[in-house]
């Protein structure tokens, strides 16, 4: 079997998850990327190095992807990237292979399209306004506070809570200076507790894998600082989220949905039609004790999901991100660590190397490292994470 994987930059999800899963199926793995050297460097010295064919391709352009894949006998097309779900879906459809509906991939990537589709189907109406790069802010009244975000953004980049018109105008200026010709979506602020729902489907059957409760940093930015695992979220809330996903056409493959719960009602923030990232997918696979990456890749290879996954629901976990509070050079930080103590398995992974200088962004790109821990008792998990952080230092000059 030949599996084509579309990727931009190397990620832990690919290196530790999906690429090993693809190799376990046997056959060839063809990796299409617009940064081949980064992938060669990432896989050097690993078992992946000699078993993956890396091919240069403008993967954001579906025409370039189709041109490359037309020259290969490909049996599955997959991507774990936020940016490439529609391209992978289009390629699979073109080749007559299992895959996501490209319309659903587009409606989830494009936040304005998501809001429009949810409103048209009667699931949820959220006030929103698209502002194209050449547009000025219109004079119409707005329901402040509002959230301004890039229409196709990722990693909380250039997402800001704006209390009034003056703040919104200032934010638009900064966002345009950083991103150039990008459409900004302004929408009403949705109050409530931020949660996630993780799902896996094959187009016919869909499984809920669990979810996370998310703690954000201080406004006006929306940086995720901590996530606590929920093995069995409230079924009433889950049904509301699944109804919204159905309205968007989302039901194939793995999906990470962010939503808020306010007064018993779930309202979508965004849908990431791929696995949860920043190490949470690796934690999820360990917690559930199922071959998560093999199952998620398998549906793209034509496998049907079993009626029951046999996932464990007795696991508890916490993920904490160590965030920079200013720009500068990271001078002191711990090395990667794997620690098992007091029935808790704790993993620390650096997300910025010592000696690297970076500007402060107010986004996920300020992460210095991530601590993830799992066990059977939440109190012990929390204590292990707190102890590790207290025993180490992250210093920026």
Coordinates of C-alpha atoms in Angstrom, one line a residue:
X1 CA 0.0 0.0 0.0
X2 CA 1.2 3.5 -0.9
X3 CA 0.1 6.3 1.4
X4 CA 0.6 10.0 0.5
X5 CA 1.0 12.3 3.5
X6 CA 0.7 16.1 3.0
X7 CA 2.6 18.3 5.4
X8 CA 4.1 21.7 5.9
X9 CA 6.5 21.7 8.9
X10 CA 7.4 18.6 10.8
X11 CA 5.2 18.0 13.9
X12 CA 5.2 15.6 16.8
X13 CA 1.9 14.3 15.5
X14 CA 3.6 13.1 12.3
X15 CA 7.0 12.1 13.8
X16 CA 5.6 10.1 16.8
X17 CA 2.1 9.4 15.5
X18 CA 0.8 9.3 12.0
X19 CA 4.0 8.5 10.1
X20 CA 4.9 5.4 12.2
X21 CA 1.3 4.3 11.8
X22 CA 1.6 4.6 8.1
X23 CA 4.8 2.6 8.1
X24 CA 3.1 -0.1 10.2
X25 CA 0.7 -0.7 7.3
X26 CA 3.6 -1.6 5.1
X27 CA 4.3 -0.3 1.6
X28 CA 5.5 3.1 0.7
X29 CA 5.0 6.4 2.4
X30 CA 5.2 9.4 0.1
X31 CA 5.5 12.7 2.0
X32 CA 4.7 15.8 0.0
X33 CA 5.9 19.1 1.6
X34 CA 6.9 22.7 0.8
X35 CA 9.8 22.4 3.2
X36 CA 11.6 19.1 2.4
X37 CA 14.8 20.0 4.2
X38 CA 13.1 20.6 7.5
X39 CA 11.6 17.1 7.2
X40 CA 15.0 15.5 6.3
X41 CA 16.5 17.2 9.3
X42 CA 13.7 16.2 11.6
X43 CA 13.9 12.5 10.6
X44 CA 17.7 12.2 10.5
X45 CA 18.8 9.6 13.0
X46 CA 15.3 8.1 13.3
X47 CA 13.7 5.0 11.9
X48 CA 11.7 7.2 9.6
X49 CA 14.8 8.5 7.7
X50 CA 15.1 5.6 5.1
X51 CA 11.5 4.6 4.9
X52 CA 9.8 7.8 3.7
X53 CA 10.1 9.3 0.3
X54 CA 10.1 13.1 0.7
X55 CA 8.9 15.0 -2.3
X56 CA 9.0 18.8 -2.8
X57 CA 5.6 20.2 -3.6
X58 CA 3.6 23.4 -3.1
X59 CA 1.2 21.5 -0.9
X60 CA -1.1 24.6 -0.3
X61 CA -2.0 24.5 -4.0
X62 CA -4.3 21.5 -4.8
X63 CA -3.2 21.6 -8.4
X64 CA 0.4 21.0 -7.5
X65 CA -0.6 18.1 -5.2
X66 CA -2.7 16.5 -7.9
X67 CA 0.1 16.8 -10.4
X68 CA 2.5 14.9 -8.1
X69 CA 0.0 12.3 -7.0
X70 CA -1.0 11.6 -10.6
X71 CA 2.4 10.2 -11.2
X72 CA 2.2 7.7 -8.3
X73 CA 0.0 4.7 -7.5
X74 CA -1.5 6.0 -4.3
X75 CA -3.9 4.1 -2.1
X76 CA -4.6 6.7 0.5
X77 CA -4.2 10.5 1.0
X78 CA -3.9 12.0 4.5
X79 CA -2.8 15.2 6.2
X80 CA -2.5 16.2 9.9
X81 CA -2.1 19.8 9.0
X82 CA -4.5 22.6 9.8
X83 CA -3.7 24.2 6.4
X84 CA -4.0 21.1 4.2
X85 CA -7.3 19.4 5.0
X86 CA -9.1 20.7 1.9
X87 CA -6.2 19.9 -0.4
X88 CA -6.0 16.4 1.0
X89 CA -9.7 15.9 0.6
X90 CA -9.7 17.2 -3.0
X91 CA -6.9 14.9 -3.9
X92 CA -8.6 11.9 -2.3
X93 CA -11.8 12.7 -4.2
X94 CA -10.0 13.2 -7.5
X95 CA -8.2 9.8 -7.1
X96 CA -11.5 8.0 -6.0
X97 CA -10.1 7.3 -2.5
X98 CA -11.7 7.5 1.0
X99 CA -11.5 11.0 2.5
X100 CA -13.2 14.0 4.0
X101 CA -15.8 16.0 2.1
X102 CA -13.7 18.9 0.8
X103 CA -16.6 21.2 1.3
X104 CA -16.6 20.4 5.0
X105 CA -12.9 20.8 5.1
X106 CA -13.3 24.3 3.6
X107 CA -16.2 25.2 5.9
X108 CA -14.2 24.4 9.0
X109 CA -10.9 26.0 7.9
X110 CA -12.7 29.2 6.8
X111 CA -14.2 30.7 10.0
X112 CA -16.6 33.0 8.1
X113 CA -17.9 30.0 6.1
X114 CA -18.4 28.0 9.3
X115 CA -20.5 30.8 10.9
X116 CA -22.5 31.2 7.7
X117 CA -23.3 27.5 7.4
X118 CA -24.2 27.1 11.1
X119 CA -26.6 30.1 10.7
X120 CA -28.1 28.8 7.5
X121 CA -28.9 25.4 9.0
X122 CA -30.4 27.0 12.1
X123 CA -27.9 25.5 14.5
X124 CA -26.5 28.8 15.8
X125 CA -26.4 32.4 14.7
X126 CA -23.4 34.4 15.8
X127 CA -23.0 38.0 14.8
X128 CA -20.0 38.3 12.6
X129 CA -18.4 40.6 10.0
X130 CA -15.8 40.0 7.4
X131 CA -13.2 42.7 6.8
X132 CA -11.2 42.3 3.7
X133 CA -7.6 43.7 3.5
X134 CA -8.7 46.8 1.5
X135 CA -11.7 47.5 3.7
X136 CA -12.1 50.1 6.4
X137 CA -14.1 49.4 9.5
X138 CA -17.7 50.1 8.6
X139 CA -19.7 52.6 10.8
X140 CA -22.4 50.1 11.8
X141 CA -22.9 49.4 15.5
X142 CA -21.1 46.3 16.9
X143 CA -21.9 44.1 19.9
X144 CA -18.8 44.9 21.9
X145 CA -16.8 43.2 23.2
X146 CA -15.9 41.4 20.0
X147 CA -13.3 38.9 19.0
X148 CA -11.1 39.7 15.9
X149 CA -9.4 36.8 14.2
X150 CA -7.9 35.9 10.9
X151 CA -10.5 34.2 8.7
X152 CA -8.1 31.2 8.2
X153 CA -5.8 31.6 11.2
X154 CA -4.2 29.1 13.5
X155 CA -2.5 28.9 16.9
X156 CA -4.4 31.9 18.2
X157 CA -2.3 34.2 16.0
X158 CA -3.7 37.7 15.7
X159 CA -6.8 36.8 17.8
X160 CA -7.8 39.5 20.2
X161 CA -10.7 40.5 22.4
X162 CA -11.5 44.1 21.6
X163 CA -13.6 46.1 24.1
X164 CA -14.5 49.0 21.8
X165 CA -14.1 50.5 18.4
X166 CA -10.8 52.1 19.2
X167 CA -9.2 48.8 20.3
X168 CA -10.6 47.1 17.2
X169 CA -9.1 49.6 14.8
X170 CA -5.8 49.4 16.5
X171 CA -5.9 45.6 16.3
X172 CA -6.7 45.6 12.6
X173 CA -3.7 47.8 12.0
X174 CA -1.3 45.5 13.9
X175 CA -2.8 42.4 12.3
X176 CA -2.4 43.8 8.8
X177 CA 1.1 44.8 9.5
X178 CA 2.0 41.3 10.5
X179 CA -0.1 39.3 8.1
X180 CA -0.5 41.6 5.1
X181 CA -3.4 40.7 2.8
X182 CA -5.5 38.7 5.2
X183 CA -9.2 38.8 5.8
X184 CA -10.2 39.4 9.4
X185 CA -13.4 38.0 10.9
X186 CA -14.9 40.1 13.7
X187 CA -17.5 38.2 15.7
X188 CA -19.4 38.6 19.0
X189 CA -17.7 37.3 22.1
X190 CA -19.2 34.0 23.3
X191 CA -19.1 33.7 27.1
X192 CA -18.7 30.4 28.8
X193 CA -16.2 27.7 29.9
X194 CA -13.9 26.7 27.0
X195 CA -13.9 22.9 26.3
X196 CA -12.9 20.6 23.5
X197 CA -14.5 17.5 22.0
X198 CA -12.3 14.9 20.3
X199 CA -14.1 12.6 17.7
X200 CA -13.2 9.9 15.2
X201 CA -15.5 8.7 12.4
X202 CA -15.5 6.7 9.2
X203 CA -18.4 8.5 7.5
X204 CA -20.9 6.0 8.9
X205 CA -20.0 5.5 12.5
X206 CA -18.6 8.2 14.8
X207 CA -16.9 7.7 18.2
X208 CA -16.5 10.4 20.9
X209 CA -12.9 10.0 22.4
X210 CA -13.4 12.4 25.2
X211 CA -12.6 16.1 25.7
X212 CA -10.6 18.7 27.6
X213 CA -11.4 21.6 29.8
X214 CA -9.2 24.5 28.8
X215 CA -7.8 27.3 30.8
X216 CA -6.7 30.4 28.9
X217 CA -4.2 33.1 29.7
X218 CA -5.2 36.7 30.4
X219 CA -7.1 38.6 27.8
X220 CA -7.0 40.2 25.3
X221 CA -5.2 37.2 23.9
X222 CA -6.5 33.6 23.7
X223 CA -3.5 31.4 24.6
X224 CA -4.3 28.0 25.9
X225 CA -2.2 27.5 29.1
X226 CA -3.7 24.3 30.6
X227 CA -6.0 21.5 29.6
X228 CA -7.6 18.9 31.9
X229 CA -8.9 15.7 30.4
X230 CA -12.6 14.7 30.5
X231 CA -13.1 11.1 29.6
X232 CA -16.9 11.3 29.5
X233 CA -18.2 14.8 28.8
X234 CA -21.8 15.7 29.6
X235 CA -23.9 13.7 27.0
X236 CA -26.4 16.5 26.6
X237 CA -23.6 19.0 25.7
X238 CA -21.9 16.3 23.5
X239 CA -25.2 15.9 21.5
X240 CA -25.3 19.7 20.9
X241 CA -21.7 19.7 19.6
X242 CA -22.3 16.7 17.4
X243 CA -25.4 18.3 15.9
X244 CA -23.3 21.3 14.9
X245 CA -20.6 19.0 13.4
X246 CA -23.4 17.3 11.4
X247 CA -24.5 20.6 10.0
X248 CA -21.0 21.3 8.9
X249 CA -20.7 17.9 7.2
X250 CA -17.9 16.8 9.6
X251 CA -18.0 13.0 10.3
X252 CA -14.9 11.4 8.6
X253 CA -11.6 11.0 10.2
X254 CA -10.3 12.6 13.4
X255 CA -11.5 16.0 14.6
X256 CA -10.7 18.5 17.3
X257 CA -13.6 20.9 18.1
X258 CA -13.4 23.9 20.5
X259 CA -16.6 25.2 22.1
X260 CA -17.9 27.1 25.1
X261 CA -20.7 26.1 27.5
X262 CA -22.9 28.9 28.8
X263 CA -26.2 28.4 30.7
X264 CA -26.4 24.8 29.5
X265 CA -25.8 25.6 25.8
X266 CA -22.8 24.6 23.7
X267 CA -21.6 27.0 21.0
X268 CA -18.8 26.4 18.6
X269 CA -15.6 28.5 18.7
X270 CA -13.9 26.6 15.9
X271 CA -13.5 23.2 14.3
X272 CA -10.0 21.9 13.6
X273 CA -10.6 19.0 11.2
X274 CA -7.5 17.1 12.4
X275 CA -6.2 15.7 15.6
X276 CA -5.7 17.9 18.6
X277 CA -2.1 19.2 18.6
X278 CA 0.7 20.4 20.9
X279 CA 1.3 16.9 22.3
X280 CA -2.3 16.4 23.4
X281 CA -2.9 13.8 20.7
X282 CA 0.0 11.7 22.0
X283 CA -1.4 12.0 25.5
X284 CA -4.9 11.0 24.3
X285 CA -3.5 7.8 22.6
X286 CA -1.8 6.8 25.9
X287 CA -4.9 7.7 28.0
X288 CA -7.4 5.8 25.9
X289 CA -5.0 2.8 25.5
X290 CA -6.0 2.3 21.9
X291 CA -4.0 2.6 18.6
X292 CA -5.4 6.0 18.0
X293 CA -3.1 7.0 15.1
X294 CA -3.6 3.7 13.3
X295 CA -7.4 4.0 13.6
X296 CA -7.4 7.6 12.4
X297 CA -5.2 6.8 9.4
X298 CA -7.0 3.6 8.8
X299 CA -10.3 5.2 7.8
X300 CA -8.4 7.0 5.0
X301 CA -7.2 3.6 3.8
X302 CA -10.8 2.3 3.7
X303 CA -11.0 0.6 7.1
X304 CA -14.3 0.7 8.9
X305 CA -14.2 1.6 12.6
X306 CA -15.4 -1.1 15.0
X307 CA -18.7 -0.6 16.9
X308 CA -16.6 -0.2 20.1
X309 CA -13.1 1.1 20.4
X310 CA -12.4 -0.4 23.8
X311 CA -11.1 2.9 25.1
X312 CA -10.3 3.3 28.7
X313 CA -12.3 5.9 30.6
X314 CA -10.5 5.7 34.0
X315 CA -7.6 7.9 33.0
X316 CA -7.0 11.4 34.3
X317 CA -4.6 13.9 32.7
X318 CA -3.3 17.4 32.7
X319 CA -1.3 19.3 30.1
X320 CA 0.4 22.6 31.1
X321 CA 2.3 24.9 28.7
X322 CA 5.1 27.0 30.0
X323 CA 4.7 30.3 28.2
X324 CA 7.1 33.2 27.6
X325 CA 5.9 36.5 29.0
X326 CA 8.3 38.6 27.0
X327 CA 10.6 38.5 24.0
X328 CA 14.2 37.5 24.4
X329 CA 16.7 34.6 24.4
X330 CA 15.8 31.4 26.3
X331 CA 18.8 30.9 28.6
X332 CA 17.6 28.3 31.1
X333 CA 15.2 25.5 30.6
X334 CA 15.0 21.8 31.5
X335 CA 15.9 19.0 29.0
X336 CA 13.2 16.6 27.8
X337 CA 12.2 14.2 30.6
X338 CA 10.1 11.1 31.2
X339 CA 9.2 10.5 34.8
X340 CA 7.1 7.8 36.4
X341 CA 6.3 8.4 40.1
X342 CA 3.4 7.9 42.5
X343 CA 1.3 6.1 39.8
X344 CA 1.7 9.1 37.5
X345 CA 3.5 9.1 34.1
X346 CA 4.9 12.6 33.4
X347 CA 6.5 13.7 30.1
X348 CA 8.2 17.1 29.5
X349 CA 9.1 18.2 26.0
X350 CA 10.8 21.5 25.1
X351 CA 9.1 23.6 22.5
X352 CA 11.9 26.1 22.2
X353 CA 15.6 25.3 22.3
X354 CA 17.9 27.0 24.7
X355 CA 19.8 29.9 23.1
X356 CA 17.0 30.7 20.7
X357 CA 15.8 34.3 20.6
X358 CA 12.1 35.0 19.8
X359 CA 9.8 37.9 20.0
X360 CA 6.7 37.8 22.2
X361 CA 3.6 37.1 20.1
X362 CA 0.7 36.5 22.6
X363 CA 0.0 33.2 20.8
X364 CA 0.8 29.5 21.1
X365 CA 4.2 30.3 19.5
X366 CA 5.2 31.7 22.9
X367 CA 5.3 28.1 24.3
X368 CA 8.6 27.2 25.8
X369 CA 7.7 23.7 26.8
X370 CA 4.9 21.4 27.6
X371 CA 4.3 19.1 30.6
X372 CA 1.8 16.3 30.1
X373 CA 0.9 13.9 32.9
X374 CA -1.5 11.0 33.2
X375 CA -2.7 8.7 36.0
X376 CA -5.8 7.4 37.7
X377 CA -6.3 10.2 40.2
X378 CA -6.6 13.8 39.2
X379 CA -5.1 15.1 42.4
X380 CA -1.9 13.0 42.0
X381 CA -1.7 14.1 38.4
X382 CA -2.0 17.8 39.3
X383 CA 0.6 17.4 42.1
X384 CA 3.1 15.8 39.8
X385 CA 2.8 18.6 37.2
X386 CA 3.0 21.3 39.9
X387 CA 6.1 19.6 41.5
X388 CA 7.9 19.4 38.1
X389 CA 7.3 23.1 37.3
X390 CA 8.4 24.1 40.8
X391 CA 11.6 22.1 40.5
X392 CA 12.7 23.7 37.2
X393 CA 13.3 27.1 35.8
X394 CA 12.6 28.8 32.4
X395 CA 14.6 32.0 32.1
X396 CA 14.5 34.5 29.2
X397 CA 17.0 37.3 28.8

